CSV table of C-alpha atoms in Angstrom, one decimal:
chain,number,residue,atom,x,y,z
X,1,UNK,CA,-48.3,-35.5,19.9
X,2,UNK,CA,-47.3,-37.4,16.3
X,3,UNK,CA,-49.1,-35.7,13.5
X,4,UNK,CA,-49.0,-37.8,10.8
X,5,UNK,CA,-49.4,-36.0,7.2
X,6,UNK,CA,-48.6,-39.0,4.9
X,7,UNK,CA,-49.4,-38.5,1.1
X,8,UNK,CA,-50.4,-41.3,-1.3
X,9,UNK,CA,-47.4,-41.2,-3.2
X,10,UNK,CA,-43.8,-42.7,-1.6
X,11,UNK,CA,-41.8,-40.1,-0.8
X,12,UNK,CA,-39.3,-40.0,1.7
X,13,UNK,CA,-40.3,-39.9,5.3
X,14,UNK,CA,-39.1,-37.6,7.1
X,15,UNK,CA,-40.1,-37.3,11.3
X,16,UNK,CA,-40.1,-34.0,12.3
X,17,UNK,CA,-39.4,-32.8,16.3
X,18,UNK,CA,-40.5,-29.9,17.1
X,19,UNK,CA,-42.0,-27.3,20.0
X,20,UNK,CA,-45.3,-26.4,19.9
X,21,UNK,CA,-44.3,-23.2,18.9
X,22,UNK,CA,-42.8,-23.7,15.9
X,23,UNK,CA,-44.7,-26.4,14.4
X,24,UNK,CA,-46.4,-23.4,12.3
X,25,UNK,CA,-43.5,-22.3,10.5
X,26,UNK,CA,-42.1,-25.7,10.2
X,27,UNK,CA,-45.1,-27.2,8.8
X,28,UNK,CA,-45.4,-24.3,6.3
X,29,UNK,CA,-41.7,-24.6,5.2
X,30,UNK,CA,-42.2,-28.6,4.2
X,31,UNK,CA,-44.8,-27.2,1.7
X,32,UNK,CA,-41.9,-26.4,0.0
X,33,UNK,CA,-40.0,-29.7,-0.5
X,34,UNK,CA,-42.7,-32.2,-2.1
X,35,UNK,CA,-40.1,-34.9,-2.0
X,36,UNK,CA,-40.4,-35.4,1.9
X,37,UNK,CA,-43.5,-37.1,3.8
X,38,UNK,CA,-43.6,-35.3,7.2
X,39,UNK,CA,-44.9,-37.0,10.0
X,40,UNK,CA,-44.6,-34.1,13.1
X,41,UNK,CA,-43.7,-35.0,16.6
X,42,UNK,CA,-44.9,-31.9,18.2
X,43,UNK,CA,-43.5,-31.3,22.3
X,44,UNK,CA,-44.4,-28.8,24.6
X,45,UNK,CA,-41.7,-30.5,27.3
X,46,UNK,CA,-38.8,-32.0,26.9
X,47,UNK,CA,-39.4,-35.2,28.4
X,48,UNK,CA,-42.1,-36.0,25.6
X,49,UNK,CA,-39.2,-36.6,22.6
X,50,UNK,CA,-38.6,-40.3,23.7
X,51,UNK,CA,-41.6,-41.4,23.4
X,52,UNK,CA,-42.2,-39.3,19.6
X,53,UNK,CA,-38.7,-40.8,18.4
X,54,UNK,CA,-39.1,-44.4,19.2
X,55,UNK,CA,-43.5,-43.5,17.7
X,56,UNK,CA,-41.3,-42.0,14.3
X,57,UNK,CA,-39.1,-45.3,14.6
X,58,UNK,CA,-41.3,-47.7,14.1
X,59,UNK,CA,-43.2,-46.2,11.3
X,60,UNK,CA,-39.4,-46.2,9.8
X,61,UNK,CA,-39.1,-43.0,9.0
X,62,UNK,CA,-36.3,-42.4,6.5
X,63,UNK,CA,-34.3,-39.7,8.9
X,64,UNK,CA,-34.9,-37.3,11.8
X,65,UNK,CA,-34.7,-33.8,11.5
X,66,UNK,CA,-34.8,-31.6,15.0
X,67,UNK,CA,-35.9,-28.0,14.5
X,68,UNK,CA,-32.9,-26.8,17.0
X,69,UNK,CA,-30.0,-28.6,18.2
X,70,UNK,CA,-31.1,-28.5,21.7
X,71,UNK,CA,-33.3,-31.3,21.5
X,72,UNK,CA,-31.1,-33.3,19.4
X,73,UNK,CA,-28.1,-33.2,22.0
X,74,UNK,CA,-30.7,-34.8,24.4
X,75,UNK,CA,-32.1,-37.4,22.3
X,76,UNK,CA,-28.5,-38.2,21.3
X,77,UNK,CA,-27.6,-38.3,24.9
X,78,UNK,CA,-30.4,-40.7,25.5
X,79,UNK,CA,-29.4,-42.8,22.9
X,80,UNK,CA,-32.6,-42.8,21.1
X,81,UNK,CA,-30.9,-42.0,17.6
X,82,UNK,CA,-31.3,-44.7,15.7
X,83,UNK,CA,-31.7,-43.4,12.4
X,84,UNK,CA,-30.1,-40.5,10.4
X,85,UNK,CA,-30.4,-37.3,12.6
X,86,UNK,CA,-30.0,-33.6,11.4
X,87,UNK,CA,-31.0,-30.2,13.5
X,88,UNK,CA,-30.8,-26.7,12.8
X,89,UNK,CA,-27.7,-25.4,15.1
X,90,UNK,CA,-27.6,-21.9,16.7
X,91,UNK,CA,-25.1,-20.2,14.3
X,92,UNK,CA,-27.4,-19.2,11.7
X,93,UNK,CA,-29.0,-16.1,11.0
X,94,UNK,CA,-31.3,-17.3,14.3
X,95,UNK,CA,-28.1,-16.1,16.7
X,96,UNK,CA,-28.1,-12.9,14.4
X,97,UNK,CA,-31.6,-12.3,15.1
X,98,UNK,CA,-31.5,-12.9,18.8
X,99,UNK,CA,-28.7,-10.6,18.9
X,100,UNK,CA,-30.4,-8.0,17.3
X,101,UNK,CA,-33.4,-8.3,19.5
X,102,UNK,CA,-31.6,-8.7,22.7
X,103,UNK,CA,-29.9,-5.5,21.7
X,104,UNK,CA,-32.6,-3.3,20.6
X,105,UNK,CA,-34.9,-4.4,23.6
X,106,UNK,CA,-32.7,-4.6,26.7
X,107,UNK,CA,-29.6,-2.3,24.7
X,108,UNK,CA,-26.9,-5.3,26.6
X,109,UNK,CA,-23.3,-4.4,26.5
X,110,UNK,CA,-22.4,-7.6,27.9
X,111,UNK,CA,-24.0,-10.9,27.3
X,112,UNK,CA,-24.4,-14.0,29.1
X,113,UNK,CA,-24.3,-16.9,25.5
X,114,UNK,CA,-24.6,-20.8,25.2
X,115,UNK,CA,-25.3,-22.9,22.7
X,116,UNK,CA,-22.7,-21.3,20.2
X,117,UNK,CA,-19.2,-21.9,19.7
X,118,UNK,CA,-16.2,-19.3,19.8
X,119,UNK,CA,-15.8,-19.4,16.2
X,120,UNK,CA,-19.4,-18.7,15.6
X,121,UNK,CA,-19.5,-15.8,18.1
X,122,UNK,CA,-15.9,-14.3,16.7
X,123,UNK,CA,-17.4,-14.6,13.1
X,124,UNK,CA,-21.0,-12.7,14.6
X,125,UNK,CA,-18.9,-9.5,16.5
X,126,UNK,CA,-17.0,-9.0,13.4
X,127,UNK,CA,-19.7,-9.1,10.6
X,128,UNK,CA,-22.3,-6.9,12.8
X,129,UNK,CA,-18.9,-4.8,13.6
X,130,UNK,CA,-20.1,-5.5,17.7
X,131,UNK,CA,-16.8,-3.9,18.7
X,132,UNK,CA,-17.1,-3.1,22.3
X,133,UNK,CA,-19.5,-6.0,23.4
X,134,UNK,CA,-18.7,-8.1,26.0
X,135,UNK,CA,-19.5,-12.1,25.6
X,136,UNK,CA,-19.3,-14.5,28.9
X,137,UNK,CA,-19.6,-18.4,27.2
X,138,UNK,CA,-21.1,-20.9,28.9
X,139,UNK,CA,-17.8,-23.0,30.2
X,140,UNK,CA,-19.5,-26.4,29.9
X,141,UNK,CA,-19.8,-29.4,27.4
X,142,UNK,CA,-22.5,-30.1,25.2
X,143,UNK,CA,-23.1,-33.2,27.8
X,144,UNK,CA,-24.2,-30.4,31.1
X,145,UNK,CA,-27.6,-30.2,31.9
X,146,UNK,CA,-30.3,-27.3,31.2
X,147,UNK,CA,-30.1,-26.6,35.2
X,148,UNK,CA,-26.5,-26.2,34.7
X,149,UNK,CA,-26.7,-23.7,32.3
X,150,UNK,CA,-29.5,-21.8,33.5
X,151,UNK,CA,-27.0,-21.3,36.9
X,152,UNK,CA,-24.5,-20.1,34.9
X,153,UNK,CA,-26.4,-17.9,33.6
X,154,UNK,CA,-28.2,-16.3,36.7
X,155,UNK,CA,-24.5,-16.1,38.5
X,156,UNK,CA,-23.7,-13.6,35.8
X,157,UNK,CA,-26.6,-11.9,35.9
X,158,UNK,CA,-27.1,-11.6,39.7
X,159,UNK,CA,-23.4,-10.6,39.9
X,160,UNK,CA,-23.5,-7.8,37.5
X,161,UNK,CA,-21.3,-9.1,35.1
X,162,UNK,CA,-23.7,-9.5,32.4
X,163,UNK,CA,-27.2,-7.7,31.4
X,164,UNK,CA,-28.7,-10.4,29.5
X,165,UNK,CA,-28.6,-13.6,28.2
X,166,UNK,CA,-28.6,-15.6,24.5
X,167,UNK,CA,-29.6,-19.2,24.7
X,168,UNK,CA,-30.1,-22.4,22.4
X,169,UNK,CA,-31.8,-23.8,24.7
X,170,UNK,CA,-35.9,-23.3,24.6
X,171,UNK,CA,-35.9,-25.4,28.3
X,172,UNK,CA,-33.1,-22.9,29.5
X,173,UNK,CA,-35.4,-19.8,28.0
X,174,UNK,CA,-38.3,-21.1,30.0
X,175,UNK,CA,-36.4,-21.2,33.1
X,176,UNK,CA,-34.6,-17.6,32.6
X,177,UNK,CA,-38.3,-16.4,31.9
X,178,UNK,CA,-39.6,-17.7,35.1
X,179,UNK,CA,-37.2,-16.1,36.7
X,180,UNK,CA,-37.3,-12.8,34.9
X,181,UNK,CA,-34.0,-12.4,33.4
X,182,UNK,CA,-33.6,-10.6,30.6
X,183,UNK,CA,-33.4,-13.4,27.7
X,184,UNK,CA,-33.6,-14.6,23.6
X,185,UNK,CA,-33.6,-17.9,22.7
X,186,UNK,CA,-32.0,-18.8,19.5
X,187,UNK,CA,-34.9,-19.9,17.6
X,188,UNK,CA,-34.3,-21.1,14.1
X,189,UNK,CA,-35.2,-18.8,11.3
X,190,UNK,CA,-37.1,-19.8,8.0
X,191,UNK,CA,-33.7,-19.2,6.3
X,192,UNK,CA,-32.3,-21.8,8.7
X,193,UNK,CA,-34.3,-24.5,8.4
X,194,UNK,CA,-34.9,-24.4,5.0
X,195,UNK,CA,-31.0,-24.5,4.1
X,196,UNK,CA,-30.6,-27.8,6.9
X,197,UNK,CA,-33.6,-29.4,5.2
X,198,UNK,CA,-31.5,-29.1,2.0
X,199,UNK,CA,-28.7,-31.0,3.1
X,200,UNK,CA,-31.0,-33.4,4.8
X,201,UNK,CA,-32.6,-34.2,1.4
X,202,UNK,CA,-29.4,-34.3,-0.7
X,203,UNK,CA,-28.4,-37.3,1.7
X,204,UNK,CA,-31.1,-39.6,1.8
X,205,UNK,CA,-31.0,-42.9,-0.1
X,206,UNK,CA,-34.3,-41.9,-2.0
X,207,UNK,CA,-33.4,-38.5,-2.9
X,208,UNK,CA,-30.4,-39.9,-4.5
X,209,UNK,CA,-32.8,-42.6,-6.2
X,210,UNK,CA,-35.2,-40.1,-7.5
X,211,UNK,CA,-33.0,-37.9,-8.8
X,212,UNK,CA,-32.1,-40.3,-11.9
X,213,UNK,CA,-36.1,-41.0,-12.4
X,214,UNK,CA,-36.9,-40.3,-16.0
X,215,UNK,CA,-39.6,-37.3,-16.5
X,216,UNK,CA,-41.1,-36.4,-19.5
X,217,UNK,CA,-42.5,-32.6,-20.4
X,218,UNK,CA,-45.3,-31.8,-22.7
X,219,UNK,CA,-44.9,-28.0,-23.9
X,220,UNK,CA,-48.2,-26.6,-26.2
X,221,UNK,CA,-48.4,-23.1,-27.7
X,222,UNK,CA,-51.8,-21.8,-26.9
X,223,UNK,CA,-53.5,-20.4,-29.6
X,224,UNK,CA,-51.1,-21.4,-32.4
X,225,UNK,CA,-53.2,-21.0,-35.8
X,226,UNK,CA,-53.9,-17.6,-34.9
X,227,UNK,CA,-50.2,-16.9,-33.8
X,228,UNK,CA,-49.6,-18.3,-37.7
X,229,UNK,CA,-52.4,-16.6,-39.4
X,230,UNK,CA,-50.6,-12.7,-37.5
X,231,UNK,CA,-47.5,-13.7,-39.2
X,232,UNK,CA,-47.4,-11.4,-42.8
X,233,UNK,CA,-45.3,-13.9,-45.1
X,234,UNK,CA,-44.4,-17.5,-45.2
X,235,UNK,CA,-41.0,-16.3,-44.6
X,236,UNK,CA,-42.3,-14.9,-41.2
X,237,UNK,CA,-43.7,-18.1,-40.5
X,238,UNK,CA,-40.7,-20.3,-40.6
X,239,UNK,CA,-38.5,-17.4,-38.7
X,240,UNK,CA,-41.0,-17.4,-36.2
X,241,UNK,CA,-41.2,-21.2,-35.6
X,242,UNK,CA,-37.4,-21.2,-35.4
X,243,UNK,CA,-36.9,-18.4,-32.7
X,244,UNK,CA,-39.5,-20.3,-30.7
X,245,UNK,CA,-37.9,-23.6,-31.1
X,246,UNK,CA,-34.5,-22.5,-30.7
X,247,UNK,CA,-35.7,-20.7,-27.3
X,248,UNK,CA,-37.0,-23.6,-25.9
X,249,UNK,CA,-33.8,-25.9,-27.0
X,250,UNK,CA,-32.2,-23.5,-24.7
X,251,UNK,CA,-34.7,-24.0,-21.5
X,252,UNK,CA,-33.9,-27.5,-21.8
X,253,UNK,CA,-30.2,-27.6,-22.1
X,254,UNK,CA,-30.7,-26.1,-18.9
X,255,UNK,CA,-32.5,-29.5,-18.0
X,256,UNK,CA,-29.4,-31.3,-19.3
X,257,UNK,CA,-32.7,-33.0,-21.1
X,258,UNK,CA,-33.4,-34.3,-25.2
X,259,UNK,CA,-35.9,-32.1,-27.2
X,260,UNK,CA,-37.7,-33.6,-29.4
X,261,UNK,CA,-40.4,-31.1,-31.9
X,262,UNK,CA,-44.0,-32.8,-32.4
X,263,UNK,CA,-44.6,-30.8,-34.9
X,264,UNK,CA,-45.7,-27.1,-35.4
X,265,UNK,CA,-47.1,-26.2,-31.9
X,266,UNK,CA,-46.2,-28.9,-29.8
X,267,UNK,CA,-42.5,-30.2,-28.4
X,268,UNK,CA,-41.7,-32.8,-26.0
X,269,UNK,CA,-38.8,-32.7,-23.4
X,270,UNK,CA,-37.1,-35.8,-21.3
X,271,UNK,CA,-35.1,-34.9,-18.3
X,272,UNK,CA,-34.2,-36.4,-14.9
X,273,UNK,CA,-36.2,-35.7,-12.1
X,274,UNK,CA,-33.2,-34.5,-10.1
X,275,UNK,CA,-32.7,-31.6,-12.6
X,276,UNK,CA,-36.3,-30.4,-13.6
X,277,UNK,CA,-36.5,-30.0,-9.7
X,278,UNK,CA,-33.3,-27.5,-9.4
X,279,UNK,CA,-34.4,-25.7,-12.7
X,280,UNK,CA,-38.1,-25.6,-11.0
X,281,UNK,CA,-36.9,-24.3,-7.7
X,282,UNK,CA,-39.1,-27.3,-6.1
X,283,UNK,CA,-41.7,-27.5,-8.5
X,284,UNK,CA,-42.4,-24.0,-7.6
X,285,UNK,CA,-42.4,-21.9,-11.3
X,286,UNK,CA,-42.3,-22.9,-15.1
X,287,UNK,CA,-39.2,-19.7,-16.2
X,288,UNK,CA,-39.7,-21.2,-19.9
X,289,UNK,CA,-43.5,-19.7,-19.6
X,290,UNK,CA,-41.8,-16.4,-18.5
X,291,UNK,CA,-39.4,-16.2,-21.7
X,292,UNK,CA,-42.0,-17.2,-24.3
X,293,UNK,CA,-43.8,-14.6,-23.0
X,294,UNK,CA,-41.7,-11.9,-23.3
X,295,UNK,CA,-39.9,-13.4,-25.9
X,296,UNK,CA,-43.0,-13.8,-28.0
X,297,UNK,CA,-45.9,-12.3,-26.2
X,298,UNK,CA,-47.7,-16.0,-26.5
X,299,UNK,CA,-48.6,-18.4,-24.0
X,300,UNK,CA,-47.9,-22.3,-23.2
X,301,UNK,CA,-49.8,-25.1,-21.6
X,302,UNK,CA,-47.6,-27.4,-20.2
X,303,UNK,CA,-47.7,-31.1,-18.7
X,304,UNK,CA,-45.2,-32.8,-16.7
X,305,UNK,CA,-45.1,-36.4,-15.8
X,306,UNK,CA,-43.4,-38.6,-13.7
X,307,UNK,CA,-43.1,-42.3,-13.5
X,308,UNK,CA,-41.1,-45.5,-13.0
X,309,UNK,CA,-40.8,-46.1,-16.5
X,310,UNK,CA,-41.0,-43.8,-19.7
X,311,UNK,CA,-43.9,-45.2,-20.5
X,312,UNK,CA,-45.6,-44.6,-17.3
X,313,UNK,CA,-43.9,-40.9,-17.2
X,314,UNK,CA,-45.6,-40.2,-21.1
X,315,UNK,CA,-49.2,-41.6,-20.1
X,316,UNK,CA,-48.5,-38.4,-16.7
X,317,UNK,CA,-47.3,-35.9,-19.0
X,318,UNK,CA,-50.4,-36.4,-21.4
X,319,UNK,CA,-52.8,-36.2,-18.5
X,320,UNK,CA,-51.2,-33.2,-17.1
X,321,UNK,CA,-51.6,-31.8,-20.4
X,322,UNK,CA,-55.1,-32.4,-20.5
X,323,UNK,CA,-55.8,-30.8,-17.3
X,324,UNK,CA,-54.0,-27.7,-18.8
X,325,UNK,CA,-55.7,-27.1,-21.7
X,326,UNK,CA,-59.0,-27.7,-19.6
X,327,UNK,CA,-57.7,-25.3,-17.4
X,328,UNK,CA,-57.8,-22.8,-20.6
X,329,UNK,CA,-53.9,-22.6,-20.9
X,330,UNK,CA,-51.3,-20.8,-19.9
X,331,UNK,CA,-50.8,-23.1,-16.6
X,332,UNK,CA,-48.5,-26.2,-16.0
X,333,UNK,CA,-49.5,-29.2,-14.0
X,334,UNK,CA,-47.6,-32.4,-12.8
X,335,UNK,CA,-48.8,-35.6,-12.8
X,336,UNK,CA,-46.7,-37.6,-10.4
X,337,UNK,CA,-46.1,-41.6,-10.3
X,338,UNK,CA,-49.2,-42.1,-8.4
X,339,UNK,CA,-51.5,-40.2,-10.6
X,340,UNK,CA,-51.6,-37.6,-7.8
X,341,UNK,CA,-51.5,-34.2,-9.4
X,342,UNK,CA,-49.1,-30.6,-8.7
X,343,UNK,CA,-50.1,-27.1,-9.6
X,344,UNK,CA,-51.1,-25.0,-11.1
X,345,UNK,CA,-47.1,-24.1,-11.3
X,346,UNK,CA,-46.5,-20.2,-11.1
X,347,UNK,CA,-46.2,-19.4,-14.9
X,348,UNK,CA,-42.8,-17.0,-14.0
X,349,UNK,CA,-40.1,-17.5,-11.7
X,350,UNK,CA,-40.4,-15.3,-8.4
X,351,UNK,CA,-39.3,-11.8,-8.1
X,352,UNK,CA,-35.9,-11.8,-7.8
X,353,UNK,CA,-33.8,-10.1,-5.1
X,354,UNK,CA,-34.1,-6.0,-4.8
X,355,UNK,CA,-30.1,-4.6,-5.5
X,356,UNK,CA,-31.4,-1.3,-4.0
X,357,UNK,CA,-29.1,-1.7,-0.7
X,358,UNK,CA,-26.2,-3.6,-2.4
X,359,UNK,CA,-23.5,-1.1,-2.9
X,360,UNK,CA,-23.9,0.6,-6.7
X,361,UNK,CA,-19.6,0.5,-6.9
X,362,UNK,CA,-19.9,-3.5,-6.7
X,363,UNK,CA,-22.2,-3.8,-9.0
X,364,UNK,CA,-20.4,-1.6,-11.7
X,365,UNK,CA,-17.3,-3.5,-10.9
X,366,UNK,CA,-19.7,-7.2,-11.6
X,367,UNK,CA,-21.2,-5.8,-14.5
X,368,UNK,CA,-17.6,-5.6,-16.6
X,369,UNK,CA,-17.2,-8.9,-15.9
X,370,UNK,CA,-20.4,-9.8,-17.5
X,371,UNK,CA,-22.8,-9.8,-13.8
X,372,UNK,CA,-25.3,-7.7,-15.0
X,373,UNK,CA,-27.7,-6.6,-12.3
X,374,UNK,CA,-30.5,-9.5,-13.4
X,375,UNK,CA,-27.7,-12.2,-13.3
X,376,UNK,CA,-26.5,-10.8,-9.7
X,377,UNK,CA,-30.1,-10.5,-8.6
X,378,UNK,CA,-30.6,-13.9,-9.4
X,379,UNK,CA,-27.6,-15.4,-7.7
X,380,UNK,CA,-28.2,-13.4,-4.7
X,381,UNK,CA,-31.6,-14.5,-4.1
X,382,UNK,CA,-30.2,-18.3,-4.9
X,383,UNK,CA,-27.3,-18.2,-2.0
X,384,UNK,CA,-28.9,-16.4,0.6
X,385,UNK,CA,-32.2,-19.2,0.1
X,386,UNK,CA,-29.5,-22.4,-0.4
X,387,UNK,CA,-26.8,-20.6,2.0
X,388,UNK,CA,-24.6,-22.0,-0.7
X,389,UNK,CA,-22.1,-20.4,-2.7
X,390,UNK,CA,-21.1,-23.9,-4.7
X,391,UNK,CA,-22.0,-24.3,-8.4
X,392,UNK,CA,-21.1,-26.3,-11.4
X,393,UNK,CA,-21.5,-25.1,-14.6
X,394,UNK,CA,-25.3,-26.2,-15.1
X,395,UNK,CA,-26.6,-25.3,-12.1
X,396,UNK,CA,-25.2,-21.9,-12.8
X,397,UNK,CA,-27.1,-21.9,-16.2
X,398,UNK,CA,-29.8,-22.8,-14.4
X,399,UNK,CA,-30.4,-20.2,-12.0
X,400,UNK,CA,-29.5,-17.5,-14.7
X,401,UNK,CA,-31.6,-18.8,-17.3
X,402,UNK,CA,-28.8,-19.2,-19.8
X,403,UNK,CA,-27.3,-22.2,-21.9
X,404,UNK,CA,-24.6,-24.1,-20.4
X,405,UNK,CA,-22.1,-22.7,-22.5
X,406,UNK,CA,-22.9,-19.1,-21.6
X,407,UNK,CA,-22.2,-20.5,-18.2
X,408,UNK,CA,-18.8,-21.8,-18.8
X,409,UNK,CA,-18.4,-18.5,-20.7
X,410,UNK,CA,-19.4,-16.6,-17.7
X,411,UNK,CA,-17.4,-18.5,-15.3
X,412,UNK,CA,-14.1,-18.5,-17.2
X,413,UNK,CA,-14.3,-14.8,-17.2
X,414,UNK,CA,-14.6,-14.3,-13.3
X,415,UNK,CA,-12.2,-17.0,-12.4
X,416,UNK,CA,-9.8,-15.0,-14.3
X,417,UNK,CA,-11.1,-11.7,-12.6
X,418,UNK,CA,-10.8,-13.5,-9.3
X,419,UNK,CA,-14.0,-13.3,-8.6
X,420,UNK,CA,-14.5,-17.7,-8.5
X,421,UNK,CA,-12.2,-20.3,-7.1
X,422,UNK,CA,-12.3,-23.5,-8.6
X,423,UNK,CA,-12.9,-25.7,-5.6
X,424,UNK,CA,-12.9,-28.8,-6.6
X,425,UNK,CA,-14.9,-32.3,-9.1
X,426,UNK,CA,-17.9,-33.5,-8.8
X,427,UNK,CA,-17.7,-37.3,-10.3
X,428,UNK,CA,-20.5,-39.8,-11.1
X,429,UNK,CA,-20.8,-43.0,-12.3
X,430,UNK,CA,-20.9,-41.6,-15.8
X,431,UNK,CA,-19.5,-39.0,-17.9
X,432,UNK,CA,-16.8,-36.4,-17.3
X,433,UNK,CA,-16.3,-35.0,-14.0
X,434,UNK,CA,-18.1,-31.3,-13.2
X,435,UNK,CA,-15.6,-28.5,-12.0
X,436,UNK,CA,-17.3,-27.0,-8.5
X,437,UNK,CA,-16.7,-23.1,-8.5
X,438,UNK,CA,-17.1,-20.5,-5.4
X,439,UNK,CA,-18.9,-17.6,-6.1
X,440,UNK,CA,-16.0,-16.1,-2.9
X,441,UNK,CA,-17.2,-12.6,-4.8
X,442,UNK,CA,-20.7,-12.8,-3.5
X,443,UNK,CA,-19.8,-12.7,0.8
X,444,UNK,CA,-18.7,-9.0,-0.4
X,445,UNK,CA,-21.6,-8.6,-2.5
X,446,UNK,CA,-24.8,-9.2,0.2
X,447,UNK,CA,-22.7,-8.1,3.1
């Protein structure tokens, strides 16, 4: 079945294969990355991919992305690949989950696995400390059929040598089911797809393309004349009007954007589309709102608009705008290049993580270094959502909420701890190169 859910503005497109069964979580997950245009090839067998590929084809989708790496061996196989392909392989915290379940349900010593490698498996027993367990690996290529494998399989299990079985393959989990052997399929995780949709978007022609596309911000303090008229001198005033100014020239370093003041309650930001997303989390949450808040106790209506030219992007920004003050403030909306609209945005950034299983001697160790527990909150809940542990300089100011050079200044104080490797450059057609640092420390830190 090809479920088409094409939007009026030209994003990328994006053909989704998918089971039946997780076309829910999937299709939920997309909601997430406005940049793609899904259009779903949903399966219940196997044998119905071909004929949703060559569907997806011809509609020239962008790239392909498989929901497990299953059914992307057998459309490679096939040869029906004919544009970019990505899946979501079985090494992910899906194979830690069907671990964990196979375990508590069926409490296997010895385990029957395809679908995952030896490194994957060795790298699995040590960080769930499975000493003890006994692992039987399919012998086979990635080429061997599902029949194949499901023999292997019930050979081990019908000659004692193992109690259950972990599979990637949801054909091979229907067969095992049928025949009532103990079983978990290595279903991707949200974790899991998001983190290979990632990749799949940093790679795409239009991502890269959008990414430079100009994008203007319109920031307005609600209720300013009464803000002015609390304030008990003219002195007052002026401080004021610099701490808020000098607050927001920080949110949009953050942008790597130009600030420019309208005048008393009003400022207007230009930035790259590329970097207000990052900063946004997806267009998910306006953090400025959060700081002027607590910063200030006031409130901001905000506009963002995007567009092919910067006049086009202004003309967004001011309607977005409009629809926030109609709103009554204290909201952000986007207006995007085909007058389509986003939002409300959450005013705040999500909750970061809870610290209250991370080990309290690590954290007192961070914190010298300048890792206080908001800062490693907010880095925790960034890797384990991106699965990355890569930064440069402003995408670490940007996931902190600091400047750029508190970032460097940050950074330069845990490379020298040990804590960060420098890992290499990140060069573009412009400007000086961008030192890539690993965050090595934080493996220790959510393990």
């Amino acid at each position: 079945m090809l479920n088409s859910t094409l939007h009026a503005e030209q994003g990328i497109s994006i053909g989704i294969i998918t089971p039946s069964e997780l076309f829910d979580e999937v299709s939920r997950i997309l909601k997430s990355f406005p940049s793609f245009v899904p259009i779903y090839g949903i399966y219940r067998q196997e044998e119905e991919m071909a004929a949703l590929i060559h569907k997806m084809i011809q509609q020239r989708v962008e790239l392909l992305f498989f929901t497990d790496q299953a059914s992307y061996q057998i459309s490679k196989q096939a040869g029906r690949l004919s544009a970019p392909a990505y899946y979501v392989p079985a090494t992910g915290s899906g194979l830690y989950r069907a671990m964990l379940r196979i375990t508590r349900l069926y409490h296997a010593s010895s385990l029957s696995i395809d679908g995952v490698s030896h490194g994957a498996l060795e790298r699995m027993d040590r960080e769930l400390g499975m000493s003890g367990a006994k692992f039987m690996l399919f012998p086979g290529t990635s080429q061997a059929s599902e029949e194949e494998i499901a023999a292997f399989h019930r050979s081990q299990i019908e000659s004692g040598q193992c109690d259950a079985v972990i599979t990637g393959s949801r054909k091979v989990a229907g067969t095992l089911r049928k025949a009532g052997i103990p079983h978990e399929w290595v279903a991707p995780t949200e974790q899991d797809m998001t983190v290979y949709l990632e990749r799949a978007l940093l790679a795409t022609e239009t991502r890269r393309s959008k990414e430079a596309q100009i994008v203007f911000g319109l920031v307005q303090i609600d209720h300013f004349k009464k803000l002015i008229e609390e304030q008990p001198t003219e002195h007052d005033v002026q401080r004021l009007k610099l701490d808020i100014q000098r607050s927001i020239v920080g949110y949009v370093e953050t942008l790597e954007g130009h600030l420019s003041p309208l005048g008393g309650k009003d400022y207007l930001f230009i930035t790259t589309r590329g970097a207000f997303e990052r900063e946004t989390g997806g267009y998910k949450y306006m953090r400025l709102a959060a700081e002027m808040k607590e910063l200030f106790d006031i409130t901001l209506s905000i506009g963002i608009g995007f567009g092919h030219s910067a006049h086009e992007a202004g003309a967004h920004a001011r309607s977005a705008l409009r629809h926030a003050n109609d709103a009554g403030g204290n909201i952000a909306y986007i207006v995007r290049e085909d007058k389509s609209i986003l939002g409300p945005l959450e005013m705040a950034e999500p909750l970061a993580c809870d610290l209250a299983l991370i080990d309290r001697e690590l954290i007192a160790n961070a914190e010298k270094y300048g890792l206080t527990p908001v800062y490693l909150s907010k880095l925790i809940k960034r890797v384990t959502q991106s699965g990355l542990t890569d930064f440069n300089a402003q995408e670490l100011a940007a996931t902190l909420g600091v400047s750029v050079r508190s970032a460097h200044r940050f950074l330069v104080g845990w490379v020298d701890a040990g804590m960060v490797e420098i890992v290499g450059e990140e060069r573009k057609s412009r400007g000086r190169p961008k030192q890539i640092f690993r965050l090595s420390f934080l493996r220790q830190l959510i393990r």
